[in-house]
PDB file of C-alpha atoms and ligand atoms in Angstrom:
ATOM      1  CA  UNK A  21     -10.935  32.859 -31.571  1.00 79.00           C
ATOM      2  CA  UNK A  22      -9.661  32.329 -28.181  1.00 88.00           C
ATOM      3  CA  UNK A  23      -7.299  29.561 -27.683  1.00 95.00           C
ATOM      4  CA  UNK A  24      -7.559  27.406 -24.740  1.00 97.00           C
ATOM      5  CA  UNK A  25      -5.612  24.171 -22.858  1.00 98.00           C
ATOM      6  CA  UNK A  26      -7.813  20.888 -22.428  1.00 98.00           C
ATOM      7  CA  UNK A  27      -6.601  18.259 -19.809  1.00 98.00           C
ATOM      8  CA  UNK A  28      -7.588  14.893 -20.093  1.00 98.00           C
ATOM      9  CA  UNK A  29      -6.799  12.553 -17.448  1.00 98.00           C
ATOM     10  CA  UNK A  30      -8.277   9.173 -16.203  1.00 97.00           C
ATOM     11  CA  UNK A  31      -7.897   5.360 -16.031  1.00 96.00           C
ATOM     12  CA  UNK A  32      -5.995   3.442 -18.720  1.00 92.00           C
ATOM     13  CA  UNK A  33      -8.225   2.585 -21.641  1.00 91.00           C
ATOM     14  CA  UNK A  34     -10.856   4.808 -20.764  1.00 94.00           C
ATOM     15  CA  UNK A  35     -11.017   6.235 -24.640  1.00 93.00           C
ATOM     16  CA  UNK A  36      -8.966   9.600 -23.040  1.00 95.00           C
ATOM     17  CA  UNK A  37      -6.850   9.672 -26.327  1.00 94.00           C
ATOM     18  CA  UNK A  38      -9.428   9.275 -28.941  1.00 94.00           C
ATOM     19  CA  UNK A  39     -11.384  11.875 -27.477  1.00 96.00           C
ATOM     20  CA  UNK A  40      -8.586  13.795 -27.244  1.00 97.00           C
ATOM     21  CA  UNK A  41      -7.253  13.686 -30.658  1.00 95.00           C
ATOM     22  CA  UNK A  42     -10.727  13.813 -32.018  1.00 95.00           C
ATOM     23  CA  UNK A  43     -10.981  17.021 -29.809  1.00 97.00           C
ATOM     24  CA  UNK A  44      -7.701  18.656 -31.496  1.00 95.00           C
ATOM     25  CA  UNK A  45      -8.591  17.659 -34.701  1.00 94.00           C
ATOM     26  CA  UNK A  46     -12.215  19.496 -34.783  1.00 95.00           C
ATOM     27  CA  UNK A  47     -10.471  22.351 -33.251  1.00 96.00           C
ATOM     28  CA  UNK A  48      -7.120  22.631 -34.898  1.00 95.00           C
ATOM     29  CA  UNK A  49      -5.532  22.563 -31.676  1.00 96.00           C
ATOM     30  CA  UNK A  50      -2.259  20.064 -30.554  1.00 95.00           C
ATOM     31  CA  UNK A  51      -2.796  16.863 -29.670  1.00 96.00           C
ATOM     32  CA  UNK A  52      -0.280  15.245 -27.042  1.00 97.00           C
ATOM     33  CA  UNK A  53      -0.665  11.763 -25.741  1.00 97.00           C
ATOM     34  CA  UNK A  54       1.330  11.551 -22.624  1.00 98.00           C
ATOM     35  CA  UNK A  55       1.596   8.208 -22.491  1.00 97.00           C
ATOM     36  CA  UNK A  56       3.393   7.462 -25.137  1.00 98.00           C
ATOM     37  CA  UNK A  57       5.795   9.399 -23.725  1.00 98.00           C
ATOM     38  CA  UNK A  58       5.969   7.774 -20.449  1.00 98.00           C
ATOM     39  CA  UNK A  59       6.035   4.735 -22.851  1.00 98.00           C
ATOM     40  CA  UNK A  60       9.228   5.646 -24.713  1.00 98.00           C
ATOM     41  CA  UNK A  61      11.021   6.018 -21.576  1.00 98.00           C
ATOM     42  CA  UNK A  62       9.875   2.310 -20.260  1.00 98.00           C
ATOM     43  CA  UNK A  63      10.734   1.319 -24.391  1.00 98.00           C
ATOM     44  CA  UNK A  64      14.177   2.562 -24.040  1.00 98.00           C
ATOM     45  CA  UNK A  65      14.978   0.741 -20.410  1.00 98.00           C
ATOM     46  CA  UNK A  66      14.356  -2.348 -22.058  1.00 98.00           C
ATOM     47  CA  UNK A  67      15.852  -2.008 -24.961  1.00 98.00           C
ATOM     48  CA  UNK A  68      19.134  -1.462 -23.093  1.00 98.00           C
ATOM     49  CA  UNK A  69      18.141  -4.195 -20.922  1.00 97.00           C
ATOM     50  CA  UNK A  70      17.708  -1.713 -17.467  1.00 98.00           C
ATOM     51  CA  UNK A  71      14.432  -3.927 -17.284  1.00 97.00           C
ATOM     52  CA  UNK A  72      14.683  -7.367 -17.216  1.00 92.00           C
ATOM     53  CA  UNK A  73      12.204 -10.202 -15.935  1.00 87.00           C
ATOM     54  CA  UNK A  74      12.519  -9.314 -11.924  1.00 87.00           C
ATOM     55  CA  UNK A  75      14.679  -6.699 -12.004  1.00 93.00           C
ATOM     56  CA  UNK A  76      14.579  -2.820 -12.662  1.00 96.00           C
ATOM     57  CA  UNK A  77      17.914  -0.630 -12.432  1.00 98.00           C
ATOM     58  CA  UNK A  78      16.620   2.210 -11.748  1.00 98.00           C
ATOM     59  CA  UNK A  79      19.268   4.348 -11.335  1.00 98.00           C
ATOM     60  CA  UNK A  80      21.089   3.463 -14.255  1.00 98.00           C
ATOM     61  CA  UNK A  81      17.624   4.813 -16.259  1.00 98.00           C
ATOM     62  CA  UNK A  82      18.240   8.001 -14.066  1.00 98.00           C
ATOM     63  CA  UNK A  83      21.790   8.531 -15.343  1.00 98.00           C
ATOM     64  CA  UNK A  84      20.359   7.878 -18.751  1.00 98.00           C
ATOM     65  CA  UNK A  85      17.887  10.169 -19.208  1.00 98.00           C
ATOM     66  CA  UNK A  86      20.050  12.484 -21.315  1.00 98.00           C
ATOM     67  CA  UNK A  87      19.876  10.311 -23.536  1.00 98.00           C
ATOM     68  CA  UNK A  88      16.428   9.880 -24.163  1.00 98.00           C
ATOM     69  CA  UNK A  89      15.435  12.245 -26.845  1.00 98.00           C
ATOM     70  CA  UNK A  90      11.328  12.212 -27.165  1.00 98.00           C
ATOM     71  CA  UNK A  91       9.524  14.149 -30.150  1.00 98.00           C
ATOM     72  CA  UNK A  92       6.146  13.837 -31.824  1.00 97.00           C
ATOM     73  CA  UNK A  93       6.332  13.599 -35.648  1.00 96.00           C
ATOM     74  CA  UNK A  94       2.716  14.803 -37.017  1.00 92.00           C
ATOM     75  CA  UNK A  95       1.772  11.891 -39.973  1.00 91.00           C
ATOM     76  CA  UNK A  96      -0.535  13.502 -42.224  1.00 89.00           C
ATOM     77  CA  UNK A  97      -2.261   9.954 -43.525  1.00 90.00           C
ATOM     78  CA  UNK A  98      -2.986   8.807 -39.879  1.00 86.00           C
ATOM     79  CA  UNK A  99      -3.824  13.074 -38.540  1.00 85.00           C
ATOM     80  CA  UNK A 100      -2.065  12.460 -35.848  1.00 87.00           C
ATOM     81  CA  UNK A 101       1.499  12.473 -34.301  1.00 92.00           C
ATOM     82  CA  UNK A 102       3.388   9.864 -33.859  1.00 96.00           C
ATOM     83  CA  UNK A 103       5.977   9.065 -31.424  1.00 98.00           C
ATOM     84  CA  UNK A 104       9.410   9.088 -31.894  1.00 98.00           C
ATOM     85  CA  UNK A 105      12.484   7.709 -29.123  1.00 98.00           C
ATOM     86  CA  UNK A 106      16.328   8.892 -30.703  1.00 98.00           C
ATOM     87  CA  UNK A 107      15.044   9.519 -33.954  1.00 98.00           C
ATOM     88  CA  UNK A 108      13.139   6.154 -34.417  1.00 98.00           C
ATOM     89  CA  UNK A 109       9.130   5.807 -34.732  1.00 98.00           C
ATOM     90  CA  UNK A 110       8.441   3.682 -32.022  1.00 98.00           C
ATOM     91  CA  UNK A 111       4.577   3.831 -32.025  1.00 96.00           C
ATOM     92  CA  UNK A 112       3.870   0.559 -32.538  1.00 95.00           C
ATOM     93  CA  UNK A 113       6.423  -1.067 -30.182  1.00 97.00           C
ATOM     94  CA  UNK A 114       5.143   1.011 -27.329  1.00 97.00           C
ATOM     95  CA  UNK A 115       1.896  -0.113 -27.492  1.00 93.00           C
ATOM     96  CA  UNK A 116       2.638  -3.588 -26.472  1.00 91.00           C
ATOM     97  CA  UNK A 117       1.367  -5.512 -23.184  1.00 89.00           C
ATOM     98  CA  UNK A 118       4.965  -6.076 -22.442  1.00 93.00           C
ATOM     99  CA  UNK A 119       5.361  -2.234 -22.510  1.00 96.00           C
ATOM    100  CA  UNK A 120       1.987  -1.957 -20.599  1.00 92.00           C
ATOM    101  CA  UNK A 121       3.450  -4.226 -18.046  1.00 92.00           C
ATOM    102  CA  UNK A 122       6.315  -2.254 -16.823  1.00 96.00           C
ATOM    103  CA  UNK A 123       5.292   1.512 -17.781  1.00 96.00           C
ATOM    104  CA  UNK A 124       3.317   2.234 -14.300  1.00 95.00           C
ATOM    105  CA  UNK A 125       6.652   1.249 -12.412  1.00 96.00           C
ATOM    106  CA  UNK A 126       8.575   3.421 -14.751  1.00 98.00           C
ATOM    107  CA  UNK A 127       6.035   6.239 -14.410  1.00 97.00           C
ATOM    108  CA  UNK A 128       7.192   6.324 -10.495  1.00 97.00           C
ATOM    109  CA  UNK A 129      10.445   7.752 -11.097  1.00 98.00           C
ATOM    110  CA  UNK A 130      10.298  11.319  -9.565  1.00 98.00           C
ATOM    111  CA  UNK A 131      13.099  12.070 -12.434  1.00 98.00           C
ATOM    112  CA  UNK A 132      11.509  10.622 -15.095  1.00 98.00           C
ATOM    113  CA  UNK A 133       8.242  12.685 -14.778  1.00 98.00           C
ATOM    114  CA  UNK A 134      10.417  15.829 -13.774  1.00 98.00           C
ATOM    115  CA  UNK A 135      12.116  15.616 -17.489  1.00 98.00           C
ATOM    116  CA  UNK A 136       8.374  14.744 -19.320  1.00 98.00           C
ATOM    117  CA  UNK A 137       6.607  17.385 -17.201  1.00 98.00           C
ATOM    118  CA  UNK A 138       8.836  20.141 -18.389  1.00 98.00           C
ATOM    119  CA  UNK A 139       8.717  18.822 -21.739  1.00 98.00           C
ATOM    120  CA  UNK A 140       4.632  18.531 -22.194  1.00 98.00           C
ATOM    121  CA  UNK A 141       4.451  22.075 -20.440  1.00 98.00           C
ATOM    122  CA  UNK A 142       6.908  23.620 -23.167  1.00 98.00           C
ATOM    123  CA  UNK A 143       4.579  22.056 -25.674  1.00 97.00           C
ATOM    124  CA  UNK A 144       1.381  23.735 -24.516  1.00 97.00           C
ATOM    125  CA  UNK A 145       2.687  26.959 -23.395  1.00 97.00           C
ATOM    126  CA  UNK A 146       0.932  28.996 -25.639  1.00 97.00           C
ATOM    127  CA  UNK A 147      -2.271  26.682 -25.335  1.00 97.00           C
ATOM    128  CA  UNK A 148      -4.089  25.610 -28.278  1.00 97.00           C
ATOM    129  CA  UNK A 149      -3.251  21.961 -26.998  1.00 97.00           C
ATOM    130  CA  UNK A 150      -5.517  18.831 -26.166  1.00 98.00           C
ATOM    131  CA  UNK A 151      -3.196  16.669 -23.673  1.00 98.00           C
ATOM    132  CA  UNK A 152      -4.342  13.508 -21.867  1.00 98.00           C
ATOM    133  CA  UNK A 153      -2.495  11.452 -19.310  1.00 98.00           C
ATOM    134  CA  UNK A 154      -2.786  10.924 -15.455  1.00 97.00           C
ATOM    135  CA  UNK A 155      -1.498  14.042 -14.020  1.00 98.00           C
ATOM    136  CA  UNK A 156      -2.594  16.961 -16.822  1.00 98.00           C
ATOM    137  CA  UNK A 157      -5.017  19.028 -14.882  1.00 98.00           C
ATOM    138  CA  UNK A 158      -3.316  18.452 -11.481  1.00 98.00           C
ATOM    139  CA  UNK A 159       0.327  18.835 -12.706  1.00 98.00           C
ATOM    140  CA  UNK A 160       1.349  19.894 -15.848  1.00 98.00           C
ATOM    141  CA  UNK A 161      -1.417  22.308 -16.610  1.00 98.00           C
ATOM    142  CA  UNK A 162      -3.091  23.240 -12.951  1.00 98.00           C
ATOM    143  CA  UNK A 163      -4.395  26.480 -14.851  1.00 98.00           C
ATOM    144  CA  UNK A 164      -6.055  24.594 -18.442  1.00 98.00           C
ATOM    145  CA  UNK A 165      -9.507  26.365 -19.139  1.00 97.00           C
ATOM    146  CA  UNK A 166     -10.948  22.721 -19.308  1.00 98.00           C
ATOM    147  CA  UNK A 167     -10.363  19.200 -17.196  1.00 98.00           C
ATOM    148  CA  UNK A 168     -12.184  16.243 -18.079  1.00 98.00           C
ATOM    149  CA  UNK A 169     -11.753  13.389 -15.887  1.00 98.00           C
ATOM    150  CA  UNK A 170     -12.508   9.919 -17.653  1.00 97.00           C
ATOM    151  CA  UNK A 171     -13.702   6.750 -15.832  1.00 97.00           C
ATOM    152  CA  UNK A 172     -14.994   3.543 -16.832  1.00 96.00           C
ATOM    153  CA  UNK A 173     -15.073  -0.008 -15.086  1.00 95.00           C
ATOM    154  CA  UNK A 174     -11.811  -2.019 -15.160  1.00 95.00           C
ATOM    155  CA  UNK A 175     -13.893  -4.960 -16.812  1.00 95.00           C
ATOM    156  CA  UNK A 176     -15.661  -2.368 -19.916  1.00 94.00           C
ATOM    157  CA  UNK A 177     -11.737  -1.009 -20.248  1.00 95.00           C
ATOM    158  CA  UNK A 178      -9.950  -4.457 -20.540  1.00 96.00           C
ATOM    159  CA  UNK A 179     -12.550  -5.826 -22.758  1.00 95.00           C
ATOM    160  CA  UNK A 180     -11.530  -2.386 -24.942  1.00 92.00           C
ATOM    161  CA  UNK A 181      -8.099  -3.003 -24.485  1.00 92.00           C
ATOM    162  CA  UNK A 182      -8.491  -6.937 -25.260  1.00 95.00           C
ATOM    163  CA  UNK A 183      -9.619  -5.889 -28.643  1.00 94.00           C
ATOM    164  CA  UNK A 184      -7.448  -3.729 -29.687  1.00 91.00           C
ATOM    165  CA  UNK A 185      -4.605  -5.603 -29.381  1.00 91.00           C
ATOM    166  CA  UNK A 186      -6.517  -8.697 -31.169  1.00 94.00           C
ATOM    167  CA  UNK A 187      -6.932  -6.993 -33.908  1.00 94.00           C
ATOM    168  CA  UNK A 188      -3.125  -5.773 -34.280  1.00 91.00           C
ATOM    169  CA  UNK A 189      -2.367  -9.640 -33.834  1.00 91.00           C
ATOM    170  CA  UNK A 190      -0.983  -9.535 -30.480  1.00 88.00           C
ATOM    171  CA  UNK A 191      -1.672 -12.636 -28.556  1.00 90.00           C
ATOM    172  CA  UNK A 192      -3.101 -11.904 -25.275  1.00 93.00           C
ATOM    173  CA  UNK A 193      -5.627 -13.393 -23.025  1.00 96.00           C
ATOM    174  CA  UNK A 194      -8.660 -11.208 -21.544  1.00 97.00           C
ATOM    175  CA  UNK A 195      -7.487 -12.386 -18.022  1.00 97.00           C
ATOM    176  CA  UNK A 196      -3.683 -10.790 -18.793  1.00 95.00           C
ATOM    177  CA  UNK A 197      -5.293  -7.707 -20.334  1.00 95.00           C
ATOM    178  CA  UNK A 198      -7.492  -7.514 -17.153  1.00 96.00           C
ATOM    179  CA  UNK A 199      -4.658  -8.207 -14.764  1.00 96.00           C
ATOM    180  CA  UNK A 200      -2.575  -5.164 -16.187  1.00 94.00           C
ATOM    181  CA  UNK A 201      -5.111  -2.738 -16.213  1.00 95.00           C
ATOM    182  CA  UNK A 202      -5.968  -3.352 -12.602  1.00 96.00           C
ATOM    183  CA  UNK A 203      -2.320  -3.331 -11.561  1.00 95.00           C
ATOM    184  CA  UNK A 204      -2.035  -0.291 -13.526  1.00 93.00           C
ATOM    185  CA  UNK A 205      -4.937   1.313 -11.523  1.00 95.00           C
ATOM    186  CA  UNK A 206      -3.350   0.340  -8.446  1.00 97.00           C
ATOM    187  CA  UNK A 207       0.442   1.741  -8.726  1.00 95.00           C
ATOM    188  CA  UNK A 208      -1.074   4.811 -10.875  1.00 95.00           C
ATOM    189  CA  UNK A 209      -3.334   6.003  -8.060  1.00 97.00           C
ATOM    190  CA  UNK A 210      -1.007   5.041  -5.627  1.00 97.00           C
ATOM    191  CA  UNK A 211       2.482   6.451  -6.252  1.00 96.00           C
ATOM    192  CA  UNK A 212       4.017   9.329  -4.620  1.00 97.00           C
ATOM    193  CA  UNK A 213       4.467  11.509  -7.152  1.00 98.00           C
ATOM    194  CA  UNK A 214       1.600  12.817  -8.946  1.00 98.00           C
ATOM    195  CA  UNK A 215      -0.842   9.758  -8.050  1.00 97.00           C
ATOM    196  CA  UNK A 216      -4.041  10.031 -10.556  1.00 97.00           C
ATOM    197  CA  UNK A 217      -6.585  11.842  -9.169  1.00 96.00           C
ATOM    198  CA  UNK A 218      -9.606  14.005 -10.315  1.00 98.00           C
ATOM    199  CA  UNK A 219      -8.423  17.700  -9.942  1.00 98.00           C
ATOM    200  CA  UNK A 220     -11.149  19.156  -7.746  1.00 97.00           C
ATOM    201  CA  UNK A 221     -12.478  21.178 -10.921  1.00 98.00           C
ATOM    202  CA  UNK A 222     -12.549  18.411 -13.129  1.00 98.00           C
ATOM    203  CA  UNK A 223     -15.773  17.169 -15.128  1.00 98.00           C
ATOM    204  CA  UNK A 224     -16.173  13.792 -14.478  1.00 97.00           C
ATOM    205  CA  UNK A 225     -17.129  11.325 -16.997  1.00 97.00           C
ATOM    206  CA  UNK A 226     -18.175   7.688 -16.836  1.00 96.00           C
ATOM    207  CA  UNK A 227     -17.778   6.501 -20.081  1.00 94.00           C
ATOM    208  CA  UNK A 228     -18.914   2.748 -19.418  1.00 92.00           C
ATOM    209  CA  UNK A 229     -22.465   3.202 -20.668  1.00 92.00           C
ATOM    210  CA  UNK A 230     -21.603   6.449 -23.734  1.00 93.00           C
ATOM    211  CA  UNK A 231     -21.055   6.005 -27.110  1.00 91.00           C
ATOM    212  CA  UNK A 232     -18.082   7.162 -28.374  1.00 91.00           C
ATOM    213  CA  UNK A 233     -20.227   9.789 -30.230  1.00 95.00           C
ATOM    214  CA  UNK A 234     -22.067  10.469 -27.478  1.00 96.00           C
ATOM    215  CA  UNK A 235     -19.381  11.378 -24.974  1.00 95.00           C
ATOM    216  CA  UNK A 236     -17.695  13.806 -27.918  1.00 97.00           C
ATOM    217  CA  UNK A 237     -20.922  15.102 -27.949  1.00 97.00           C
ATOM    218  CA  UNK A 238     -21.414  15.496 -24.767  1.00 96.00           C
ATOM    219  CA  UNK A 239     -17.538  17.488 -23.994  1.00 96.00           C
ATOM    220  CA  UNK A 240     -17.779  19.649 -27.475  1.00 96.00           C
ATOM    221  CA  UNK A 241     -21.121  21.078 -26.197  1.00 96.00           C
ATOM    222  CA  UNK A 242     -18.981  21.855 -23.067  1.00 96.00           C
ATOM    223  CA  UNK A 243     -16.032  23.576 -25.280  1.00 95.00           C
ATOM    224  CA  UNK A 244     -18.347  25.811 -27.038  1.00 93.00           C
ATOM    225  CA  UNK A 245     -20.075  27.103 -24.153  1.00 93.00           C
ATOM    226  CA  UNK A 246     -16.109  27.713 -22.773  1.00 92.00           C
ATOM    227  CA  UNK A 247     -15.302  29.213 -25.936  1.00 91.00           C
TER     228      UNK A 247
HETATM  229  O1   DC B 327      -2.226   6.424 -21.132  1.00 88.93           O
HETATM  230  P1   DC B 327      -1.335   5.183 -21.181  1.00 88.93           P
HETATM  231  O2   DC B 327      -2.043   3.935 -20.774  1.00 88.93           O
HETATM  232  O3   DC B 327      -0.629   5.049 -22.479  1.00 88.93           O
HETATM  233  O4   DC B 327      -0.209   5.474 -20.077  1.00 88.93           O
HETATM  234  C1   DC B 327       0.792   4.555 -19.772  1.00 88.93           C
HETATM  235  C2   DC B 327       1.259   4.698 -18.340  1.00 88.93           C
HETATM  236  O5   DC B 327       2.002   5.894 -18.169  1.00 88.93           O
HETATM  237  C3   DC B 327       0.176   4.723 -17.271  1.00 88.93           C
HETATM  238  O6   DC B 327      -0.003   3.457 -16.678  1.00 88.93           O
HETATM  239  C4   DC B 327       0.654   5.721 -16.257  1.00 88.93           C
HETATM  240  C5   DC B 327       1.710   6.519 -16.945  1.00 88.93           C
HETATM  241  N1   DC B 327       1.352   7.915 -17.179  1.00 88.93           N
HETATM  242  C6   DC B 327       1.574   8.818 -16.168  1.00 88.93           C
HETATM  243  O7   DC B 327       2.000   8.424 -15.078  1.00 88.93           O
HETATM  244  N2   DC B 327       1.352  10.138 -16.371  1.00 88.93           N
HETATM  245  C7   DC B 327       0.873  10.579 -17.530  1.00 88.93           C
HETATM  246  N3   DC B 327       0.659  11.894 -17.709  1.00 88.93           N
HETATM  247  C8   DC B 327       0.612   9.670 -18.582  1.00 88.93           C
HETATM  248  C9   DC B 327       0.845   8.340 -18.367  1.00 88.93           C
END
């Protein structure tokens, strides 16, 4: 059977991941999060203390990226890949709200998408791959067979957000949770390079009123008719 690319791209905690991997997995296709990527990178400044409170050294991140090495490490009792920064699985560590606080910023860096960009488009050059982010269908894969677009309002998405991270423990308030997905919104659609956007032959999909089942639904029926 034919082998195609699917972009996903859209607001943060619009679901674009779990429709993504539940995509790959029904289709035995790769599954890339970009995100996590993206991430790792913001991960790694702070962990070598380029981030602190009010203060961002940006170039010294710049003259470290050699030294970032990213790779997804497929874990067959979750079925799907997990992230890995220098050889350690950071998946859990990236998906704090201290990592969500800084990651847009980090995600400005012209140099820092110019290293992840080459990196996700190695990873799907011979298609068969599922990949959501912001800048998939614009960017990385201008050519995929398939771009969904995925919105939601910034309320349904921080109440998502909110409970996800209550259930892994992490104490948060709905306001904070609120506050950084609207910031996010803001720098992500409004940076230079590679601002989110629908690509002009993107589906849209509001997702604030659709089942999880129903909006999988809904983009398979699309897939077979593609395929
Ligand atoms: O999907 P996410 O919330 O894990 O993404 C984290 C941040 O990374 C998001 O605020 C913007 C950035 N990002 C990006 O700029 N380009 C991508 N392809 C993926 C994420």
């Amino acid at each position: 059977m034919k082998k195609i690319t699917i972009a996903i791209d859209g607001y943060s905690s619009t679901g674009k991941s779990t429709l993504a991997k539940e995509l790959a997995k029904h289709l035995g296709y790769i599954f890339v999060d970009t995100g996590a990527m993206y991430r790792a990178v913001t991960l790694f400044a702070l962990d070598n203390k380029f981030i602190k409170q009010d203060f961002f050294d940006q170039k010294a991140l710049i003259e470290n990226l050699p030294n970032i090495n990213l790779e997804f490490q497929f874990n067959k009792d979750f079925g799907f890949a997990e992230m890995f920064l220098n050889g350690d699985n950071v998946e859990k560590q990236i998906r704090t709200i201290q990592v969500s606080s800084y990651v847009s910023q980090v995600a400005t860096i012209s140099e820092v998408r110019e290293k992840l960009v080459e990196q996700q488009q190695e990873m799907g050059k011979n298609k068969g791959i599922v990949m959501d982010g912001r800048d998939i269908g614009t960017v990385v894969f201008p050519n995929a067979e398939l771009k969904i677009f995925m919105t939601a309002s910034a309320q349904t998405r921080a109440q998502r957000r909110f409970d996800e991270l209550q259930s892994k423990g992490d104490e948060v308030t709905f306001e904070e949770v609120l506050k950084n997905v609207q910031d996010r919104d803001f720098i992500d659609t409004n940076r230079l390079d590679s601002p989110l956007k629908k690509a002009e032959d993107a589906i849209e999909i509001d997702n604030s009123n659709l089942s999880r089942k129903e909006q999988y639904n809904i983009v398979l029926e699309i897939i077979q008719e593609l395929l």
